[in-house]
XYZ file of C-alpha atoms in Angstrom:
743
model
C 63.635 -94.403 91.618
C 60.455 -95.331 93.497
C 58.323 -92.976 95.566
C 55.475 -93.503 97.987
C 54.231 -90.165 99.310
C 51.754 -89.350 102.067
C 50.152 -86.002 102.728
C 48.001 -85.805 105.868
C 46.670 -82.389 106.795
C 43.816 -80.284 108.093
C 42.065 -78.132 105.555
C 43.451 -74.622 105.260
C 43.227 -71.934 102.591
C 43.010 -74.046 99.454
C 40.681 -74.098 96.486
C 37.162 -73.031 97.325
C 37.474 -72.725 101.093
C 38.744 -69.531 102.701
C 40.328 -71.284 105.683
C 38.614 -68.785 107.993
C 36.234 -70.250 110.571
C 35.452 -66.924 112.249
C 34.441 -65.116 109.078
C 36.226 -62.934 106.578
C 35.076 -59.439 105.560
C 36.301 -57.766 102.380
C 36.002 -54.072 101.615
C 36.137 -51.918 98.507
C 38.404 -48.966 97.747
C 35.816 -47.455 95.402
C 34.333 -44.189 96.588
C 30.594 -43.652 96.461
C 27.800 -42.116 98.460
C 27.998 -45.237 100.654
C 31.775 -45.497 100.990
C 34.684 -43.230 101.848
C 37.008 -44.633 99.160
C 39.346 -45.961 101.861
C 38.728 -49.603 102.746
C 40.418 -49.369 106.149
C 38.434 -46.262 107.098
C 35.209 -48.002 106.093
C 36.211 -50.976 108.237
C 36.734 -48.722 111.257
C 33.472 -46.855 110.624
C 31.379 -50.005 110.682
C 27.949 -50.329 109.105
C 26.623 -46.912 110.145
C 23.026 -47.982 109.511
C 20.147 -45.518 109.385
C 16.838 -45.890 111.069
C 13.809 -46.777 108.981
C 12.390 -43.338 109.799
C 15.418 -41.652 108.241
C 15.047 -43.823 105.151
C 11.325 -43.124 104.840
C 11.978 -39.409 105.267
C 14.220 -39.501 102.229
C 17.390 -38.579 104.097
C 20.292 -38.035 101.715
C 22.844 -39.082 104.332
C 23.697 -42.768 104.283
C 25.856 -44.719 106.678
C 29.127 -46.231 105.568
C 28.233 -49.708 104.290
C 31.289 -50.635 102.290
C 31.453 -54.318 103.158
C 31.953 -55.986 99.808
C 31.484 -59.580 100.916
C 31.424 -61.870 103.924
C 32.829 -65.410 103.724
C 32.860 -68.095 106.390
C 33.847 -71.763 106.517
C 31.764 -74.230 108.510
C 34.751 -76.030 109.999
C 37.870 -78.037 109.224
C 38.357 -81.612 108.094
C 41.345 -83.918 107.824
C 42.482 -85.281 104.491
C 44.702 -88.249 103.641
C 46.245 -88.077 100.206
C 48.734 -90.526 98.677
C 50.519 -91.342 95.457
C 53.050 -93.854 94.107
C 55.500 -93.371 91.240
C 58.435 -95.255 89.751
C 60.976 -94.046 87.200
C 63.885 -95.563 85.312
C 66.496 -93.670 83.321
C 68.824 -95.094 80.666
C 71.485 -93.130 78.792
C 74.576 -93.820 76.749
C 77.110 -91.936 74.636
C 78.098 -93.131 71.159
C 81.298 -91.872 69.610
C 80.561 -92.055 65.900
C 84.043 -90.824 64.961
C 86.725 -88.511 66.309
C 84.600 -85.457 65.464
C 81.054 -86.536 66.372
C 79.550 -87.853 69.604
C 75.863 -88.675 70.029
C 74.003 -88.997 73.313
C 70.762 -91.015 73.569
C 68.565 -91.533 76.617
C 65.099 -92.465 77.813
C 63.322 -91.725 81.077
C 60.276 -93.915 81.644
C 57.896 -92.339 84.189
C 55.295 -94.609 85.784
C 52.763 -92.314 87.451
C 50.081 -93.339 89.886
C 47.425 -90.717 90.537
C 46.992 -88.815 93.768
C 44.239 -90.551 95.739
C 42.407 -90.098 99.033
C 42.769 -93.194 101.215
C 39.929 -92.261 103.615
C 37.321 -91.259 100.992
C 37.081 -87.724 102.373
C 37.450 -86.022 98.989
C 34.418 -84.701 97.104
C 34.566 -83.378 93.557
C 32.068 -81.091 91.829
C 31.325 -82.153 88.244
C 29.024 -80.484 85.692
C 27.794 -83.845 84.366
C 26.618 -84.756 87.899
C 24.705 -81.484 88.302
C 20.917 -82.001 88.199
C 19.367 -79.083 86.307
C 15.912 -79.829 87.693
C 17.181 -79.416 91.254
C 19.086 -76.315 90.219
C 15.941 -74.930 88.622
C 13.960 -75.384 91.839
C 15.960 -72.759 93.735
C 17.130 -69.241 93.136
C 19.221 -66.621 94.908
C 17.347 -63.867 96.708
C 18.324 -60.728 94.812
C 18.270 -58.569 97.953
C 20.072 -60.616 100.592
C 21.808 -63.284 98.532
C 20.549 -66.440 100.245
C 19.045 -69.468 98.507
C 15.261 -69.654 98.173
C 12.899 -72.506 97.233
C 11.145 -71.425 94.052
C 7.879 -73.256 94.859
C 7.015 -71.754 98.251
C 9.483 -68.841 98.486
C 11.013 -70.098 101.746
C 14.772 -69.903 102.379
C 16.777 -73.057 101.707
C 18.046 -74.177 105.137
C 21.090 -75.971 106.332
C 20.354 -78.805 108.812
C 18.689 -77.284 111.871
C 21.098 -78.639 114.448
C 23.278 -77.195 117.164
C 26.239 -79.435 116.423
C 28.290 -80.366 113.352
C 26.561 -80.911 110.032
C 24.975 -84.232 109.228
C 25.944 -84.817 105.609
C 22.909 -87.000 104.949
C 20.598 -84.120 105.857
C 22.083 -81.459 103.608
C 19.661 -79.941 101.146
C 20.052 -81.356 97.623
C 20.423 -77.847 96.270
C 23.619 -77.538 98.291
C 25.167 -80.860 97.271
C 23.999 -80.784 93.646
C 26.855 -81.926 91.397
C 29.113 -83.258 94.164
C 30.511 -86.795 93.845
C 32.488 -88.666 96.500
C 35.856 -89.997 95.425
C 36.104 -93.720 96.101
C 32.342 -94.364 96.206
C 29.677 -95.271 93.655
C 32.142 -96.428 91.035
C 34.206 -93.239 91.244
C 37.956 -93.939 91.697
C 39.495 -92.856 94.997
C 41.557 -90.428 92.913
C 38.347 -89.085 91.318
C 40.010 -89.579 87.937
C 41.293 -92.204 85.554
C 44.899 -92.188 84.438
C 47.450 -93.745 82.144
C 50.605 -95.004 83.837
C 53.427 -95.001 81.272
C 54.913 -91.650 80.193
C 58.094 -91.834 78.082
C 60.612 -89.016 78.026
C 63.210 -89.349 75.251
C 66.573 -87.539 75.243
C 68.885 -86.751 72.361
C 72.089 -84.763 72.106
C 75.182 -84.395 69.947
C 78.551 -82.664 69.890
C 80.332 -82.064 66.573
C 83.693 -80.612 65.626
C 82.975 -79.482 62.029
C 86.574 -78.547 61.100
C 88.504 -81.096 63.093
C 90.786 -78.429 64.594
C 89.366 -78.638 68.146
C 88.510 -74.930 68.027
C 84.845 -75.125 67.064
C 82.060 -77.152 68.639
C 78.469 -77.427 67.486
C 76.150 -78.834 70.138
C 72.453 -79.566 70.174
C 69.913 -81.461 72.188
C 66.257 -82.251 72.841
C 64.449 -83.649 75.861
C 60.893 -84.270 77.049
C 60.251 -83.991 80.790
C 57.093 -85.130 82.615
C 55.944 -83.673 85.937
C 53.759 -85.682 88.323
C 52.574 -82.547 90.111
C 52.201 -81.348 93.684
C 49.140 -81.909 95.836
C 47.744 -78.492 94.912
C 47.300 -79.003 91.194
C 44.677 -80.853 89.148
C 44.256 -83.785 91.575
C 42.501 -84.669 94.832
C 44.961 -82.477 96.742
C 43.010 -79.488 95.456
C 39.831 -80.933 96.996
C 41.132 -80.324 100.507
C 38.541 -78.222 102.322
C 35.851 -78.822 99.696
C 32.131 -79.263 100.266
C 30.304 -80.938 101.854
C 32.795 -81.689 104.673
C 33.608 -77.986 104.727
C 30.982 -75.507 103.548
C 32.444 -72.197 102.414
C 29.733 -69.640 101.659
C 29.932 -66.035 100.536
C 27.344 -63.291 100.907
C 27.802 -60.247 98.692
C 27.209 -56.774 100.168
C 26.080 -57.900 103.660
C 24.843 -55.077 105.838
C 24.899 -52.747 102.870
C 21.945 -51.103 101.190
C 19.759 -53.668 99.478
C 17.126 -52.732 96.937
C 13.581 -53.991 96.876
C 11.444 -52.146 94.343
C 11.727 -48.475 95.287
C 12.282 -49.025 99.014
C 15.699 -49.070 100.627
C 16.278 -51.658 103.331
C 19.280 -53.203 105.011
C 20.566 -56.714 105.391
C 22.335 -58.185 108.388
C 25.882 -57.349 109.465
C 27.202 -59.505 112.290
C 26.642 -62.934 110.767
C 26.530 -64.405 107.316
C 23.095 -63.159 106.366
C 20.585 -64.648 108.765
C 22.611 -67.667 109.819
C 26.030 -68.510 111.132
C 28.143 -71.325 109.728
C 29.216 -74.124 112.064
C 27.601 -75.112 115.353
C 26.420 -73.318 118.468
C 29.965 -73.146 119.860
C 31.090 -71.056 116.899
C 27.947 -69.033 116.474
C 27.099 -68.413 120.095
C 23.395 -69.073 119.578
C 21.729 -72.230 118.372
C 18.916 -70.196 116.830
C 21.216 -68.746 114.191
C 22.497 -72.099 112.943
C 21.240 -73.363 109.616
C 18.249 -71.042 109.122
C 19.437 -69.938 105.669
C 22.248 -70.817 103.339
C 24.129 -68.885 100.699
C 25.660 -70.003 97.385
C 28.533 -72.391 98.001
C 32.058 -72.091 96.660
C 33.154 -75.519 95.393
C 36.196 -77.045 93.683
C 36.260 -79.148 90.528
C 39.028 -81.322 89.091
C 38.944 -83.328 85.819
C 37.791 -86.936 85.624
C 40.944 -87.916 83.707
C 44.487 -87.205 84.854
C 46.513 -85.151 82.393
C 50.124 -84.647 83.437
C 52.077 -81.537 82.461
C 55.279 -81.842 80.469
C 57.909 -79.621 78.911
C 59.968 -80.037 75.774
C 63.387 -78.391 75.736
C 65.797 -77.998 72.849
C 68.940 -76.048 72.058
C 71.524 -75.496 69.340
C 74.822 -73.726 69.983
C 78.099 -72.901 68.280
C 81.196 -72.380 70.401
C 84.447 -71.047 68.912
C 87.901 -70.286 70.225
C 88.403 -66.890 68.571
C 91.870 -66.266 69.996
C 94.166 -68.088 72.344
C 92.380 -66.861 75.464
C 89.041 -65.767 74.004
C 86.030 -68.089 73.615
C 82.688 -67.029 72.075
C 79.386 -68.879 72.010
C 76.077 -68.246 70.263
C 73.039 -70.369 71.141
C 69.319 -70.712 70.527
C 67.310 -72.196 73.390
C 63.636 -73.095 73.344
C 61.097 -74.548 75.768
C 57.474 -75.578 75.258
C 55.211 -76.272 78.236
C 52.034 -78.294 77.683
C 49.102 -79.109 79.991
C 50.222 -76.651 82.660
C 47.984 -75.968 85.650
C 45.466 -73.137 85.539
C 42.520 -72.212 87.756
C 39.274 -70.758 86.397
C 35.664 -70.155 87.413
C 33.199 -72.504 85.680
C 30.252 -70.480 87.045
C 31.210 -67.301 85.236
C 28.542 -65.739 83.025
C 29.049 -65.823 79.276
C 30.442 -62.517 77.966
C 28.419 -60.612 75.387
C 29.423 -61.191 71.765
C 31.024 -58.103 70.247
C 28.479 -58.003 67.425
C 25.632 -57.619 69.949
C 27.248 -54.951 72.107
C 25.158 -51.753 72.198
C 28.151 -49.754 73.475
C 30.268 -47.983 70.889
C 34.076 -47.723 71.098
C 34.962 -45.003 73.577
C 31.601 -45.322 75.387
C 32.022 -46.735 78.905
C 29.544 -47.917 81.497
C 28.429 -44.940 83.597
C 26.147 -44.443 86.576
C 23.811 -42.430 84.355
C 23.272 -45.437 82.083
C 22.903 -47.758 85.083
C 19.967 -45.705 86.347
C 16.968 -47.958 85.836
C 15.078 -45.701 83.438
C 18.141 -44.944 81.336
C 19.115 -48.604 81.342
C 15.742 -49.585 79.908
C 16.127 -46.966 77.201
C 19.580 -48.339 76.446
C 18.097 -51.863 76.216
C 14.647 -51.066 74.787
C 13.510 -54.696 74.576
C 14.458 -55.558 78.147
C 12.454 -57.540 80.647
C 8.882 -56.868 81.683
C 8.106 -56.403 85.324
C 9.289 -54.148 88.107
C 12.947 -53.410 88.573
C 14.482 -55.127 91.529
C 12.149 -58.105 91.442
C 13.284 -60.520 94.148
C 11.456 -63.640 92.972
C 12.657 -66.019 90.306
C 15.461 -63.694 89.244
C 15.905 -61.861 85.974
C 14.541 -62.968 82.620
C 16.189 -61.072 79.774
C 14.715 -60.469 76.382
C 17.564 -58.297 75.120
C 21.154 -59.491 74.581
C 23.489 -58.114 77.206
C 20.794 -57.147 79.712
C 21.991 -59.581 82.388
C 25.642 -58.635 81.801
C 24.706 -54.986 82.153
C 22.840 -55.545 85.407
C 25.771 -57.482 86.853
C 28.211 -54.783 85.719
C 26.081 -52.043 87.277
C 25.418 -53.757 90.606
C 29.093 -54.620 90.926
C 29.819 -50.945 91.630
C 28.366 -49.625 94.915
C 28.632 -46.074 93.590
C 26.061 -46.663 90.863
C 22.945 -46.753 93.052
C 20.616 -43.834 92.441
C 18.473 -42.119 95.022
C 15.544 -44.481 94.557
C 17.655 -47.626 94.619
C 16.470 -48.784 91.219
C 18.946 -51.566 90.556
C 18.440 -55.249 89.939
C 20.119 -57.853 92.109
C 23.079 -57.711 94.453
C 25.580 -59.957 92.698
C 26.155 -62.295 89.780
C 25.089 -65.196 92.038
C 21.465 -64.471 91.121
C 22.006 -65.324 87.437
C 24.898 -67.794 87.281
C 24.771 -70.820 84.930
C 24.684 -73.266 87.860
C 22.109 -71.946 90.390
C 22.931 -72.614 93.997
C 26.667 -72.038 93.641
C 28.886 -68.986 93.626
C 32.421 -69.684 92.396
C 33.073 -73.137 90.926
C 36.857 -73.246 91.059
C 38.090 -75.583 88.360
C 41.719 -76.721 88.601
C 42.788 -78.070 85.223
C 45.970 -78.770 83.280
C 44.954 -76.692 80.263
C 47.553 -73.927 80.011
C 50.494 -73.785 77.619
C 53.723 -71.833 77.445
C 56.625 -71.163 75.114
C 60.090 -69.680 75.589
C 62.586 -68.701 72.905
C 65.983 -67.169 73.584
C 69.075 -66.033 71.733
C 72.073 -66.315 74.045
C 75.563 -64.944 73.410
C 78.623 -65.253 75.657
C 82.264 -64.124 75.559
C 84.962 -65.196 77.984
C 88.598 -64.081 78.020
C 91.452 -64.886 80.364
C 94.434 -62.559 80.117
C 97.032 -62.931 82.852
C 95.482 -61.838 86.143
C 92.201 -60.763 84.496
C 89.238 -62.984 83.710
C 86.249 -61.266 82.132
C 82.966 -62.671 80.872
C 79.981 -61.226 79.060
C 76.587 -62.858 78.666
C 73.589 -61.434 76.819
C 70.139 -62.981 76.439
C 67.307 -61.787 74.256
C 64.249 -63.842 75.080
C 60.487 -63.914 75.278
C 58.369 -66.148 77.498
C 54.662 -66.416 76.636
C 51.953 -68.384 78.439
C 48.273 -68.640 79.292
C 48.942 -68.791 83.031
C 52.303 -68.350 84.752
C 51.378 -70.487 87.761
C 48.357 -72.014 89.423
C 47.803 -69.053 91.756
C 47.997 -66.505 88.938
C 44.645 -64.708 88.750
C 45.884 -62.309 86.104
C 43.040 -63.012 83.664
C 39.553 -61.767 82.811
C 37.630 -64.494 80.976
C 37.620 -67.890 82.696
C 35.682 -69.514 79.888
C 38.361 -68.872 77.260
C 41.872 -69.216 78.633
C 43.343 -68.346 75.228
C 42.345 -64.717 75.797
C 44.797 -64.723 78.698
C 47.783 -65.483 76.480
C 50.538 -62.932 76.847
C 54.017 -62.318 78.210
C 54.752 -64.446 81.261
C 54.697 -62.743 84.634
C 58.449 -63.396 84.930
C 59.372 -62.464 81.336
C 62.535 -60.364 80.915
C 63.240 -59.425 77.325
C 66.857 -58.253 77.669
C 69.476 -59.385 80.172
C 73.149 -58.379 80.072
C 75.709 -59.599 82.616
C 79.354 -58.551 82.765
C 81.496 -60.408 85.289
C 85.174 -60.046 86.052
C 87.879 -61.278 88.419
C 91.156 -59.332 88.649
C 94.117 -60.350 90.802
C 95.554 -56.991 91.840
C 99.358 -56.801 91.221
C 99.920 -54.423 94.130
C 103.480 -55.664 94.830
C 104.495 -55.036 91.226
C 102.924 -51.584 91.326
C 104.749 -50.731 94.576
C 108.097 -51.974 93.213
C 107.569 -50.016 89.990
C 106.743 -46.874 91.913
C 109.784 -47.376 94.180
C 112.064 -47.839 91.172
C 110.638 -44.706 89.649
C 111.458 -42.772 92.795
C 114.866 -44.453 93.039
C 115.926 -43.098 89.626
C 115.781 -39.571 91.042
C 118.637 -40.413 93.493
C 121.012 -41.811 90.862
C 122.997 -38.554 90.592
C 123.893 -38.636 94.264
C 125.259 -42.110 93.881
C 123.051 -43.644 96.556
C 120.436 -45.838 94.910
C 117.344 -46.815 96.844
C 118.124 -49.666 99.186
C 116.296 -52.989 98.782
C 113.917 -53.808 101.611
C 115.051 -56.256 104.238
C 113.592 -59.758 104.482
C 111.331 -58.705 107.351
C 110.185 -55.669 105.414
C 109.545 -57.795 102.332
C 107.494 -60.239 104.398
C 105.438 -57.416 105.888
C 104.948 -55.873 102.453
C 103.813 -59.190 100.997
C 101.516 -59.860 103.928
C 99.813 -56.506 103.447
C 99.682 -56.144 99.662
C 99.873 -59.598 98.094
C 96.938 -61.862 97.123
C 94.321 -59.101 96.760
C 91.517 -59.706 94.273
C 88.631 -57.621 93.032
C 85.596 -59.142 91.347
C 82.172 -57.986 90.347
C 79.002 -58.485 88.400
C 77.273 -55.710 86.493
C 73.733 -56.499 85.400
C 71.264 -54.768 83.122
C 67.784 -56.203 82.732
C 64.424 -55.019 81.538
C 61.563 -54.945 84.016
C 59.024 -57.710 84.483
C 55.557 -57.195 82.982
C 52.313 -56.568 84.820
C 48.707 -55.815 83.956
C 46.903 -52.509 84.248
C 43.613 -53.222 86.005
C 40.375 -51.325 85.580
C 39.163 -50.841 89.134
C 36.204 -48.627 88.230
C 35.747 -45.060 89.371
C 33.773 -43.622 92.243
C 32.802 -40.610 90.139
C 30.348 -42.660 88.087
C 32.559 -43.814 85.206
C 33.641 -47.408 84.674
C 33.026 -50.502 86.736
C 35.527 -53.201 87.660
C 33.383 -56.063 86.329
C 33.068 -54.170 83.071
C 31.946 -57.192 81.014
C 29.356 -58.146 83.639
C 30.390 -61.797 83.955
C 30.894 -62.123 87.720
C 34.212 -63.966 87.534
C 35.173 -64.436 91.174
C 38.787 -65.432 90.458
C 40.159 -63.026 87.860
C 41.022 -59.340 87.816
C 37.689 -58.202 86.386
C 38.697 -56.103 83.399
C 41.430 -53.986 81.839
C 41.183 -50.405 80.574
C 41.337 -49.501 76.907
C 44.748 -48.334 75.743
C 45.009 -45.371 73.356
C 48.724 -44.415 73.450
C 52.122 -45.585 74.626
C 52.220 -45.993 78.409
C 55.788 -44.631 78.412
C 55.267 -41.373 76.471
C 54.086 -37.872 77.313
C 54.178 -38.165 81.071
C 52.439 -35.295 82.924
C 54.636 -32.858 84.796
C 55.734 -33.829 88.309
C 54.091 -30.770 89.860
C 50.650 -31.887 88.696
C 50.970 -35.453 89.925
C 52.708 -35.266 93.294
C 51.717 -34.163 96.755
C 51.882 -35.545 100.248
C 49.649 -38.466 99.293
C 52.031 -39.967 96.732
C 55.577 -41.238 97.026
C 58.119 -41.222 94.231
C 57.899 -40.046 90.628
C 55.288 -40.878 88.026
C 56.761 -43.810 86.077
C 54.307 -44.067 83.200
C 51.710 -42.173 81.227
C 48.208 -42.404 82.798
C 46.838 -40.662 79.708
C 47.518 -43.822 77.717
C 44.550 -45.496 79.435
C 40.836 -44.713 79.201
C 37.715 -46.301 80.630
C 36.969 -49.480 78.663
C 34.157 -49.788 76.173
C 31.048 -50.980 77.976
C 30.453 -54.741 78.316
C 33.987 -55.630 77.226
C 37.060 -56.779 79.145
C 39.080 -53.799 77.841
C 41.737 -54.037 75.156
C 44.864 -53.302 77.218
C 45.254 -57.024 77.764
C 47.329 -59.047 80.173
C 50.808 -57.801 81.128
C 50.617 -54.768 78.871
C 53.191 -52.740 80.828
C 56.630 -53.354 82.357
C 58.381 -52.286 85.504
C 61.316 -49.910 84.919
C 64.526 -51.542 83.762
C 67.447 -51.670 86.168
C 71.218 -51.640 86.122
C 73.099 -52.905 89.125
C 76.780 -53.000 90.163
C 77.924 -55.589 92.710
C 81.606 -55.515 93.700
C 83.686 -57.728 95.971
C 87.201 -57.132 97.341
C 88.999 -60.070 98.956
C 92.409 -61.092 100.251
C 93.974 -64.434 101.145
C 96.709 -64.700 103.752
C 98.294 -67.394 105.854
C 97.680 -67.666 109.560
C 98.852 -70.046 112.289
C 100.622 -72.367 109.859
C 101.182 -72.837 106.165
C 98.271 -75.258 105.695
C 95.656 -72.751 106.845
C 94.123 -70.021 104.763
C 92.198 -66.967 105.918
C 90.024 -65.101 103.464
C 88.866 -61.548 104.133
C 85.983 -60.395 101.942
C 84.260 -57.005 101.628
C 81.200 -56.957 99.385
C 78.990 -54.152 98.153
C 75.647 -54.773 96.465
C 74.253 -51.862 94.428
C 77.524 -50.159 95.148
C 76.416 -46.786 93.706
C 73.183 -46.844 95.747
C 71.150 -46.356 92.582
C 67.421 -46.016 93.326
C 65.520 -48.459 91.139
C 61.738 -48.314 91.457
C 59.014 -50.876 90.875
C 55.366 -50.155 90.097
C 54.320 -53.752 90.704
C 55.920 -56.294 93.038
C 53.964 -59.512 93.714
C 56.108 -60.216 96.782
C 55.335 -56.822 98.336
C 53.348 -57.151 101.593
C 49.972 -55.451 101.537
C 49.518 -53.513 98.318
C 51.443 -55.387 95.638
C 51.261 -52.648 93.039
C 50.031 -49.258 91.906
C 48.605 -50.756 88.741
C 44.881 -50.282 89.409
C 42.976 -47.369 87.875
C 40.384 -45.945 90.270
C 39.730 -42.585 88.587
C 38.689 -41.508 85.104
C 37.940 -38.057 83.736
C 34.645 -37.054 82.148
C 33.657 -37.137 78.506
C 35.659 -33.954 77.762
C 38.842 -35.943 78.528
C 37.575 -39.023 76.649
C 37.272 -40.690 80.069
C 41.059 -40.644 80.493
C 42.913 -41.918 83.553
C 45.320 -39.042 82.897
C 42.708 -36.337 83.435
C 43.969 -33.509 85.654
C 41.251 -34.275 88.202
C 42.724 -37.767 88.637
C 46.444 -37.006 88.913
C 47.007 -35.182 92.193
C 47.478 -37.607 95.065
C 46.744 -40.662 92.912
C 49.127 -43.581 93.372
C 48.486 -45.024 89.892
C 51.826 -45.679 88.095
C 53.824 -44.371 91.073
C 56.354 -46.686 92.790
C 55.051 -49.307 95.169
C 58.610 -49.993 96.343
C 62.226 -50.045 95.176
C 64.903 -52.666 94.766
C 67.461 -52.961 97.556
C 69.646 -49.933 98.379
C 73.409 -50.268 98.837
C 74.219 -53.191 101.110
C 77.714 -53.675 102.569
C 78.902 -56.861 104.211
C 82.218 -58.122 105.530
C 83.366 -61.668 106.198
C 86.319 -63.693 107.464
C 86.666 -67.344 106.479
C 89.221 -69.777 107.872
C 90.178 -72.836 105.867
C 92.396 -75.545 107.329
């Protein structure tokens, strides 16, 4: 097999770019003095800004300013990606003797890397990043734009009314970017080996020589070249500098400068609009300031993912019509694709954490004075300094500031908070999220499989049971179900698609309706024997009608039981001043932020329905909110990835069909009536990644106070809260009918 593939496309939503040229606003569902707690309501309310006179007068009423971030792309570009591969496969069977057969094979995969034929791909690499250039700029802690450290002026984009001139971009914006195909860099941006062997081995053995038992086993290694959205130049579609994707945190919201409260801009990205005058409407807004870029990084050496699969089974004919099989099946995935943020802050080491177990981040601690008491050797200088950023002298100070400013509900009356986002203190100044696409994840799957199959006259019945566990670091490239980008091993857990138990019972039964009718008729006929007039046999026409109506009916079905798929419980923070979503204070722009701490079984001691339901919630409470508490401060929480499962389900699907002749003997008409979930059993889900809009009620947005040990199951949090209530249900009963003509 030989392949030459082309992929020509305009940049869309991929990697670092948002794909949105008009601008994209995000809102928060956290309630605070600045937000309503309903993202859509905050969107409708708009910025609601106060006048400076109201601010100076100390008014306690603030406008709704719940915009969490504003992102805009500068434009679109066209990309031309290619690859070539060739593969050869050889296999043969060797019959060692009458009881043993061996199968040997080899697939040789010759992989050429993805490459960009027009040199329009740019890759961000840490070894190309100039620390001196990075040290010459910083992020304004109030408005989030880049500033020259020497003179304090904003870092501009090219001051032009048209498209960007790449040669004029500020070095602080392009720092670390390399062009694929130029300056000695391969057009694939990476080196690669070509030859990748995949051996195969299998055997079949009759241990007793009676043809009733078979032992089978096998092993194979399978390489995957990868799609254009994995760790190759395909992931650089829409990357800087051809497309600049910038994000401003908290635009138009309250910004803090010393003890004075001021406001940023709302209608554009800070003080400038991305793109040219046509997009922005005014040439004066183009390029006056720039915000930290989002960029994409791929490795400099191609590493292709592969899986190893093996199995061992024993099959035995137990009786004449009964066959049983027991098998072990395993799979190991290596170098699987994962996406992480290289510009995440380092988490605080557990030995340096000033928070004790059971002590969460609170708004009281985030108050500037209390925060300095909590970190007694913290920085010198005024809080909210907007110059060169934040210089810590106490471990965890920066993490704490980032954790506090990540929650809009934690601002006190004087606005004494430092910074607006993690962009002010990231490892690589000048950039926001550095999205690294790498083949670094691993997976494993182990399963015990048992099957029974029996054929008895008109009845065929089968039973299949699987006990399995799938574990991985990342279930797919788009999976953002992690907290710490810098250590993917902490993300290891049950796969997103893991199902521990699966039981299937299937059957096909040819209904002997004619025999039943004849038996019933004979039974009735015996009652007339005394009168001497036995029941008359039906005529030929009657027999034909009877056969046409009652012969060739068949009922079949599948009954399935399976445990629910796992999902993570996310700590979303609480608007009442307890907990913050970025609880570790690392500013990871790709992951879930943090998990809660778990103190009991999520499936035990559920609160009563009356205390958890009202018009704001739908469906029953399906777990125990009291099992989760606000996480220990400056940690990711100990609940971990995929700590809970959707409810298990049992489903009955039944089909009734009949074959009959029509037109002529060589034609066949099949009538089929099918019922899925025939008993219309309601089967809920808490989390459904395919659900439009809200994919799950797995986010905690309310914790009790210290008297409840900061529990998500506090009575003040239960009424009207959607946490652990159904987000949707599996399909109800579905009926369908069909006619099929074969000729």
